[in-house]
Coordinates of C-alpha atoms in Angstrom, one line a residue:
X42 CA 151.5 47.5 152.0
X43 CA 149.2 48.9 149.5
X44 CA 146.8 46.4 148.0
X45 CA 144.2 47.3 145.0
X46 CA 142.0 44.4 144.2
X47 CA 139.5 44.0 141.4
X48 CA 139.5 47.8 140.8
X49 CA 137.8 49.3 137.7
X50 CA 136.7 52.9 136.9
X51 CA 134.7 53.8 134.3
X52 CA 133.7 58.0 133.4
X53 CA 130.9 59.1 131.4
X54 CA 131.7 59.7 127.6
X55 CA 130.4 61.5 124.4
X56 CA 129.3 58.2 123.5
X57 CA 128.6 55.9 126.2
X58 CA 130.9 54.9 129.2
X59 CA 134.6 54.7 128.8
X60 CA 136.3 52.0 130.8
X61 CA 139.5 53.6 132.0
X62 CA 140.8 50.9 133.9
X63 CA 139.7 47.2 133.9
X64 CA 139.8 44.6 136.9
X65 CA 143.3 46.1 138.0
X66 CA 145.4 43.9 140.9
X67 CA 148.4 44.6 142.6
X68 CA 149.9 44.0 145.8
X69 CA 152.8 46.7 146.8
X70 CA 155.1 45.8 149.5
X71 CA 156.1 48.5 152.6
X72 CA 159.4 50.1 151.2
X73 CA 159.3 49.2 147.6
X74 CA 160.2 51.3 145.1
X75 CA 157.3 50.2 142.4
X76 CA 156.6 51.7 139.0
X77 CA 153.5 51.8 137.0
X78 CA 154.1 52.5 133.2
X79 CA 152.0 52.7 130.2
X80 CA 151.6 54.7 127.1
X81 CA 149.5 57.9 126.9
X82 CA 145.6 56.7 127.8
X83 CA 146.7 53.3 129.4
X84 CA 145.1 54.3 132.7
X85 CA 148.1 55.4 134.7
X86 CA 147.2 58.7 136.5
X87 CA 143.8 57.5 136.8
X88 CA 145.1 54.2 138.7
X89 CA 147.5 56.3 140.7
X90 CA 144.5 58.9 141.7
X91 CA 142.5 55.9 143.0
X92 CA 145.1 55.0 146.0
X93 CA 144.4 58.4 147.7
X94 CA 140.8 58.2 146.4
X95 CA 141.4 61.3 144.4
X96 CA 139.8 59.2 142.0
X97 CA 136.9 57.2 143.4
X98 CA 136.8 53.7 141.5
X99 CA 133.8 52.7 140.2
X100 CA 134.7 48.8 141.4
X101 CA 137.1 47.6 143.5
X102 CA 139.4 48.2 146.3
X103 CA 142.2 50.1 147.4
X104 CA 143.7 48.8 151.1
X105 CA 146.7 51.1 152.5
X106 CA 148.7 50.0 155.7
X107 CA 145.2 47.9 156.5
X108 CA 142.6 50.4 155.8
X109 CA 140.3 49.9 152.9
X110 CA 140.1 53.7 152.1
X111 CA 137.0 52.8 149.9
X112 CA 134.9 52.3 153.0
X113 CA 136.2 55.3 154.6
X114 CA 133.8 58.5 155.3
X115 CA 135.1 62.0 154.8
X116 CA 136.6 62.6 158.0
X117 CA 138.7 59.0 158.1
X118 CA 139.3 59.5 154.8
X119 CA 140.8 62.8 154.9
X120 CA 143.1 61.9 157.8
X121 CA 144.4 58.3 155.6
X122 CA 145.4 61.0 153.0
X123 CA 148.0 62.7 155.5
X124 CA 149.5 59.3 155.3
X125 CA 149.9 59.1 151.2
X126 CA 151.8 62.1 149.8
X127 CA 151.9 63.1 146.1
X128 CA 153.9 64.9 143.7
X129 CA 153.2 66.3 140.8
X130 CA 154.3 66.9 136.7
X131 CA 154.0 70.6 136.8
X132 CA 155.4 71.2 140.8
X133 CA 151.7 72.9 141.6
X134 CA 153.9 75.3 143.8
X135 CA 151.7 78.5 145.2
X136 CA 154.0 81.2 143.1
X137 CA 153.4 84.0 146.3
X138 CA 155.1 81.6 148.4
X139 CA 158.6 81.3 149.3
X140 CA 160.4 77.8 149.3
X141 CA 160.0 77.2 152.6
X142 CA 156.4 78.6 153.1
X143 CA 155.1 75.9 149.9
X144 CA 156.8 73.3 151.7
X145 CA 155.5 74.7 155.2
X146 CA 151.8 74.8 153.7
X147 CA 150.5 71.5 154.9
X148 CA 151.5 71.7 158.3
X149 CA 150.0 75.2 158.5
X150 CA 146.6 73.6 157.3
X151 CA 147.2 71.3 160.0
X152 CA 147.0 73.7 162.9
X153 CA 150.6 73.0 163.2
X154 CA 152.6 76.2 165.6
X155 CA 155.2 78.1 164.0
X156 CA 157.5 76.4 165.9
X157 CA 156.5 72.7 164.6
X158 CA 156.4 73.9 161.5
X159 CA 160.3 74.7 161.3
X160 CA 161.5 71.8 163.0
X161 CA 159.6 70.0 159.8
X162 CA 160.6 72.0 157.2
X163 CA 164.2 73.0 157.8
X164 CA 165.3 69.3 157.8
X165 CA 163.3 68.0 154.8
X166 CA 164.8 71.0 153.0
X167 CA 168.1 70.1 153.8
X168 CA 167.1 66.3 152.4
X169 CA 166.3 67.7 149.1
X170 CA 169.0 70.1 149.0
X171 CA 167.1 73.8 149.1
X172 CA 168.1 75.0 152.5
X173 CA 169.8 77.4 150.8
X174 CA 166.9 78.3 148.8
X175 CA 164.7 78.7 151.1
X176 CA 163.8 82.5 151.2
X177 CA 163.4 82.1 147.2
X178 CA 160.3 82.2 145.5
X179 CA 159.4 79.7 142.9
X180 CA 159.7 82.0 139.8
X181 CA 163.7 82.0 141.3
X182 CA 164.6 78.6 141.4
X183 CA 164.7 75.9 138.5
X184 CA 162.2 73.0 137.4
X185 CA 164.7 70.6 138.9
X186 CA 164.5 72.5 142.6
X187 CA 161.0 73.1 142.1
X188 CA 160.7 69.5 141.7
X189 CA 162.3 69.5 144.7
X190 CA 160.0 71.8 147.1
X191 CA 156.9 69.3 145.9
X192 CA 159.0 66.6 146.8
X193 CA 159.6 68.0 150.4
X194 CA 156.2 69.7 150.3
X195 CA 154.9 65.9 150.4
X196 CA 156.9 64.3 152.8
X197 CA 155.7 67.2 155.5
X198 CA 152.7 65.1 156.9
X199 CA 155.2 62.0 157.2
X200 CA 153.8 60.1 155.4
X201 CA 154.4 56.2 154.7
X202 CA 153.5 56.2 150.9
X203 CA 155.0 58.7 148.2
X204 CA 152.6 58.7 145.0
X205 CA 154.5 60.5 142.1
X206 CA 152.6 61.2 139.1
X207 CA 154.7 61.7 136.3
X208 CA 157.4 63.7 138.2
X209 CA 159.9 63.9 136.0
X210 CA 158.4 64.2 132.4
X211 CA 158.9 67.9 132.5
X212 CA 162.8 67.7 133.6
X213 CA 165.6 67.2 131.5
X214 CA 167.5 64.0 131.6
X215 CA 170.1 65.2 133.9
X216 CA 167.4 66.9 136.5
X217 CA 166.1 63.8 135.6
X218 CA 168.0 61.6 136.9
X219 CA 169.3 64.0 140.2
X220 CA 165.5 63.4 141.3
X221 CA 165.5 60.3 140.7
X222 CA 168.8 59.5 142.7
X223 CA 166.6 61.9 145.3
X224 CA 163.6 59.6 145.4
X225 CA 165.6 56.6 146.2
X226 CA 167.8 58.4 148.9
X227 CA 164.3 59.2 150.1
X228 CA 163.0 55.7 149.9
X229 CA 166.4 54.0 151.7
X230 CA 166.5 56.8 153.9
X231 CA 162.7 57.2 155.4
X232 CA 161.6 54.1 154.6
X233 CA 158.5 55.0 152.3
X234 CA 157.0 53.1 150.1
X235 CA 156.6 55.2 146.5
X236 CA 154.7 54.4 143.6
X237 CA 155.8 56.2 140.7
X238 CA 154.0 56.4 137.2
X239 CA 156.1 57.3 133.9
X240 CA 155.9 56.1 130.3
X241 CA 159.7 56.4 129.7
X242 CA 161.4 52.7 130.6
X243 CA 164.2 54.4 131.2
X244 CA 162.9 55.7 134.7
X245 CA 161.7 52.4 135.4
X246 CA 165.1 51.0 134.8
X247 CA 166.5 53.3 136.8
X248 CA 164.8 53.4 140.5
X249 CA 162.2 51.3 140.5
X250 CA 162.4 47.7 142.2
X251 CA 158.9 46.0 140.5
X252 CA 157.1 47.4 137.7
X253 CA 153.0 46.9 136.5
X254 CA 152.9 47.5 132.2
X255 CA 149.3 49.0 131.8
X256 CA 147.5 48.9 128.3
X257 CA 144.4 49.9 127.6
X258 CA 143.3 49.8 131.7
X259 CA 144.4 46.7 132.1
X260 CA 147.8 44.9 133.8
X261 CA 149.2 43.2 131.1
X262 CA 152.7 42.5 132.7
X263 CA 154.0 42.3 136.1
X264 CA 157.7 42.0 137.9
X265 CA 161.3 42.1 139.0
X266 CA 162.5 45.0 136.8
X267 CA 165.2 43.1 135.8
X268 CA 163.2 39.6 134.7
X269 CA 160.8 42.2 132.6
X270 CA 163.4 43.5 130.6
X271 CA 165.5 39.7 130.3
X272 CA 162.2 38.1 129.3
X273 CA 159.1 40.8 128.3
X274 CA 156.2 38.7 127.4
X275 CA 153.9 41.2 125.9
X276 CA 154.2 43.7 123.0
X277 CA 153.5 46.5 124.8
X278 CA 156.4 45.7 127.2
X279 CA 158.5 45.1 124.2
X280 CA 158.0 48.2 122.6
X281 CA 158.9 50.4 126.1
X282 CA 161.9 48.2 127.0
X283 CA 163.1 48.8 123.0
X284 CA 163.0 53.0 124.3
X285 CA 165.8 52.3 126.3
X286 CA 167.6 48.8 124.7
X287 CA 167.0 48.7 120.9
X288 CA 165.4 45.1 119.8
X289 CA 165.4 46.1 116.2
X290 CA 168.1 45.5 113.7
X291 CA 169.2 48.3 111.2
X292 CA 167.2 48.4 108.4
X293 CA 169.8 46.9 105.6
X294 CA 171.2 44.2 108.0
X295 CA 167.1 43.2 108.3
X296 CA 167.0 42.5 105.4
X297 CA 170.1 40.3 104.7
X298 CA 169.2 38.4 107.7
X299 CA 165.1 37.7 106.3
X300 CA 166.8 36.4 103.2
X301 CA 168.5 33.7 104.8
X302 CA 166.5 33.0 107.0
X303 CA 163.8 32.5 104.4
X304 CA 166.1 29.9 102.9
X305 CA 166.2 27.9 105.8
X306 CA 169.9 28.8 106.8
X307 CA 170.7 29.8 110.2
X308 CA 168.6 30.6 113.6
X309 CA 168.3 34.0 114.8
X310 CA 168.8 33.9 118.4
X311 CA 167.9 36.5 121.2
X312 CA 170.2 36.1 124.3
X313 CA 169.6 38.2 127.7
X314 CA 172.3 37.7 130.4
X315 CA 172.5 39.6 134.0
X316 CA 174.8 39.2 136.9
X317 CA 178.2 37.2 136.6
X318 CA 177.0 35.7 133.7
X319 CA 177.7 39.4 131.4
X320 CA 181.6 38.8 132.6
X321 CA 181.3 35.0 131.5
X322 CA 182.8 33.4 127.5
X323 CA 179.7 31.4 127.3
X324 CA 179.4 32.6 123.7
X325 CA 182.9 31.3 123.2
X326 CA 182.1 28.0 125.2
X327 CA 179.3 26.8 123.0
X328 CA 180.7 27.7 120.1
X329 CA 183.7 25.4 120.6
X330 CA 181.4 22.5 122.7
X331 CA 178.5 22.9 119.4
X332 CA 180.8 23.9 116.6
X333 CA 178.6 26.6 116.1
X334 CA 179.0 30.1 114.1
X335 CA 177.8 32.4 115.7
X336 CA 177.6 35.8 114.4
X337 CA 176.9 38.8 116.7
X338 CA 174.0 40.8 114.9
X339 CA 173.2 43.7 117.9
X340 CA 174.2 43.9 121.6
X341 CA 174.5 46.3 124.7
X342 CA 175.2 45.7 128.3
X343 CA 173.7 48.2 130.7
X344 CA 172.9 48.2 134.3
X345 CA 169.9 47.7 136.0
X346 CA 169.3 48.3 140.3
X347 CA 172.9 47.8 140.1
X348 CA 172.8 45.0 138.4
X349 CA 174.8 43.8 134.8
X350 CA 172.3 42.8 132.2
X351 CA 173.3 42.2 128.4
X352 CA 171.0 41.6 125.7
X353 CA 172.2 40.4 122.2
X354 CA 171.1 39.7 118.6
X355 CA 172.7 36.2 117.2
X356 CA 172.6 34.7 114.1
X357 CA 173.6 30.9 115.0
X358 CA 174.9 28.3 112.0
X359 CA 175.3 24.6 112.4
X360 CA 173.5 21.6 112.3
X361 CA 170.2 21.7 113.7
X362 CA 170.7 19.2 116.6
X363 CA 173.7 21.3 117.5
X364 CA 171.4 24.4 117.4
X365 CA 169.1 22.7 120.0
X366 CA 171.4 21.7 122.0
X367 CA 173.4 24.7 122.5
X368 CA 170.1 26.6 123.2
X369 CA 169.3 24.1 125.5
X370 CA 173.2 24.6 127.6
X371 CA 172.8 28.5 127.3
X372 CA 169.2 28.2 129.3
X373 CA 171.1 26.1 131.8
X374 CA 173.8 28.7 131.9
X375 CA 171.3 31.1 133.2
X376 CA 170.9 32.7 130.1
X377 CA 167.1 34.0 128.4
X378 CA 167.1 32.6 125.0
X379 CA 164.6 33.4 122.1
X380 CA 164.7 31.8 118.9
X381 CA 163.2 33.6 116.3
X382 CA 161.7 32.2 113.3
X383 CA 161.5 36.2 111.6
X384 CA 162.9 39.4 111.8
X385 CA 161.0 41.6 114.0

């Protein structure tokens, strides 16, 4: 369980002190996969640095397994760190070093005999896939397997928490999502709980099991991944969950759509289904209990941990009362609905 409560961090500026991160509080459950996304300068790297004190926070704490890390003196603090492992955007792999010695580094730090050290090493490499690799030096291998030799460079202390900073921003989207598929092998596997900060949703959407939405320092969203992207609540959400499913309408149909709308004719509808309920004709179903027109502006069904989720754009005709009610059976069907009064 990691738990950081009323943290806030604030650095010394050109022009007074910026506040980097703002009464921050989240509770992360043992095992959980749990991403923390944000645009560029919402606060994410500096929130992640706090949970290993890499960062010191100005206000606040950050409890790990128990230990409030923020009372902690150099010596205790330095042995909690063993515990928390981190990987890294650019690898940081030491470029004289062969595969197995960068992964072989901490241990040797340690005081750890040769002997230790391979009975570490030569299994975590064959988790990630580089046993093979091993005798290579970074320069040799690809961003995707160095990627790799942090990963297994981190998990050599055994550690219960995985921080990733931004792991995959440098990877393509195939490497992408190999490390990915890695990180939750990892997870189900050893058991560790990681905490993984991106700005692309699609990561999120992905791996993760909860995600924080950081803007400007501050938590302004929270959640099941799957009930943030059925039902975001705040713009910034919005915005990264339209990255991955497209909210907006094409440009012409916009248009046709604001016209009627601005004559009073027709409610534009935003539906979000998940589970059975993608496989289901409720459309069909309300349209024949509401003799109701519905006409199907934008839609896509993807997958989420797993999990079906559809979202669609609906421009509904009928009699107002009809309107209401239908909305009111497709709510009790399970099913997110948003009536829009404009064209976003």
């Amino acid at each position: 369980m990691i738990e950081i409560r009323n943290l806030s961090q604030r650095f010394a500026g050109p022009r007074g002190w910026v506040e980097a991160l703002h009464n921050v509080n989240l509770a992360i459950p043992a095992g959980e996969i749990f991403g923390i996304i944000g645009r560029s300068g919402a606060g994410k790297s500096t929130l992640v640095r706090t949970i290993n004190l890499l960062t010191r926070p100005s206000e606040g704490s950050v409890v790990v397994d128990g230990r409030d890390l923020t009372t902690l003196g150099k010596d205790d603090l330095r042995a909690a760190r063993r515990d928390i492992g981190m990987i890294f955007q650019h690898f940081n792999l030491l470029s004289s070093r062969t595969v197995f010695g960068n992964v072989a580094l901490p241990l040797e730090l340690a005081g750890k005999t040769r002997a230790q050290i391979e009975e570490t090493v030569l299994p975590l490499l064959e988790l990630v896939g580089l046993t093979q690799h091993k005798d290579k030096y970074p320069a040799q291998i690809s961003g995707g397997q160095k990627q790799r030799v942090g990963i297994a460079r981190a998990l050599a202390s055994k550690p219960s928490v995985l921080l990733s900073d931004e792991a995959t921003s440098a990877l393509d989207p195939e490497t992408t999502r190999a490390i990915l598929d890695l990180l939750r092998k990892i997870n189900r596997e050893l058991g560790l709980t990681i905490v993984l900060i991106t700005h692309q949703m699609e990561v999120i959407k992905q791996v993760c099991d909860r995600v924080a939405v950081l803007d400007a320092g501050r938590v302004v969203e929270e959640g099941k991944v799957v009930d943030v992207f059925m039902q975001p609540r705040h713009e910034v959400t919005r915005a990264l969950i339209g990255d991955v499913i497209a909210h907006e309408l094409p440009p012409a149909l916009k248009a046709r759509v604001a016209e009627r709308l601005s004559t009073g004719s027709g409610h534009l509808l935003r539906l979000a289904f998940r589970g059975s309920g993608v496989d289901q004709p409720i459309l069909s179903e309300t349209i024949r209990r509401y003799e109701l027109d519905f006409n199907i502006l934008h839609g896509q069904i993807d997958e989420i941990q797993g999990q079906a989720f559809g979202s669609l754009a609906v421009l509904a005709g009928g009699q107002p009362v009809k309107v209401a009610e239908a909305i009111a059976y497709l709510r009790s069907q399970g099913v997110v609905v948003e009536e829009l009064s404009h064209v976003e």
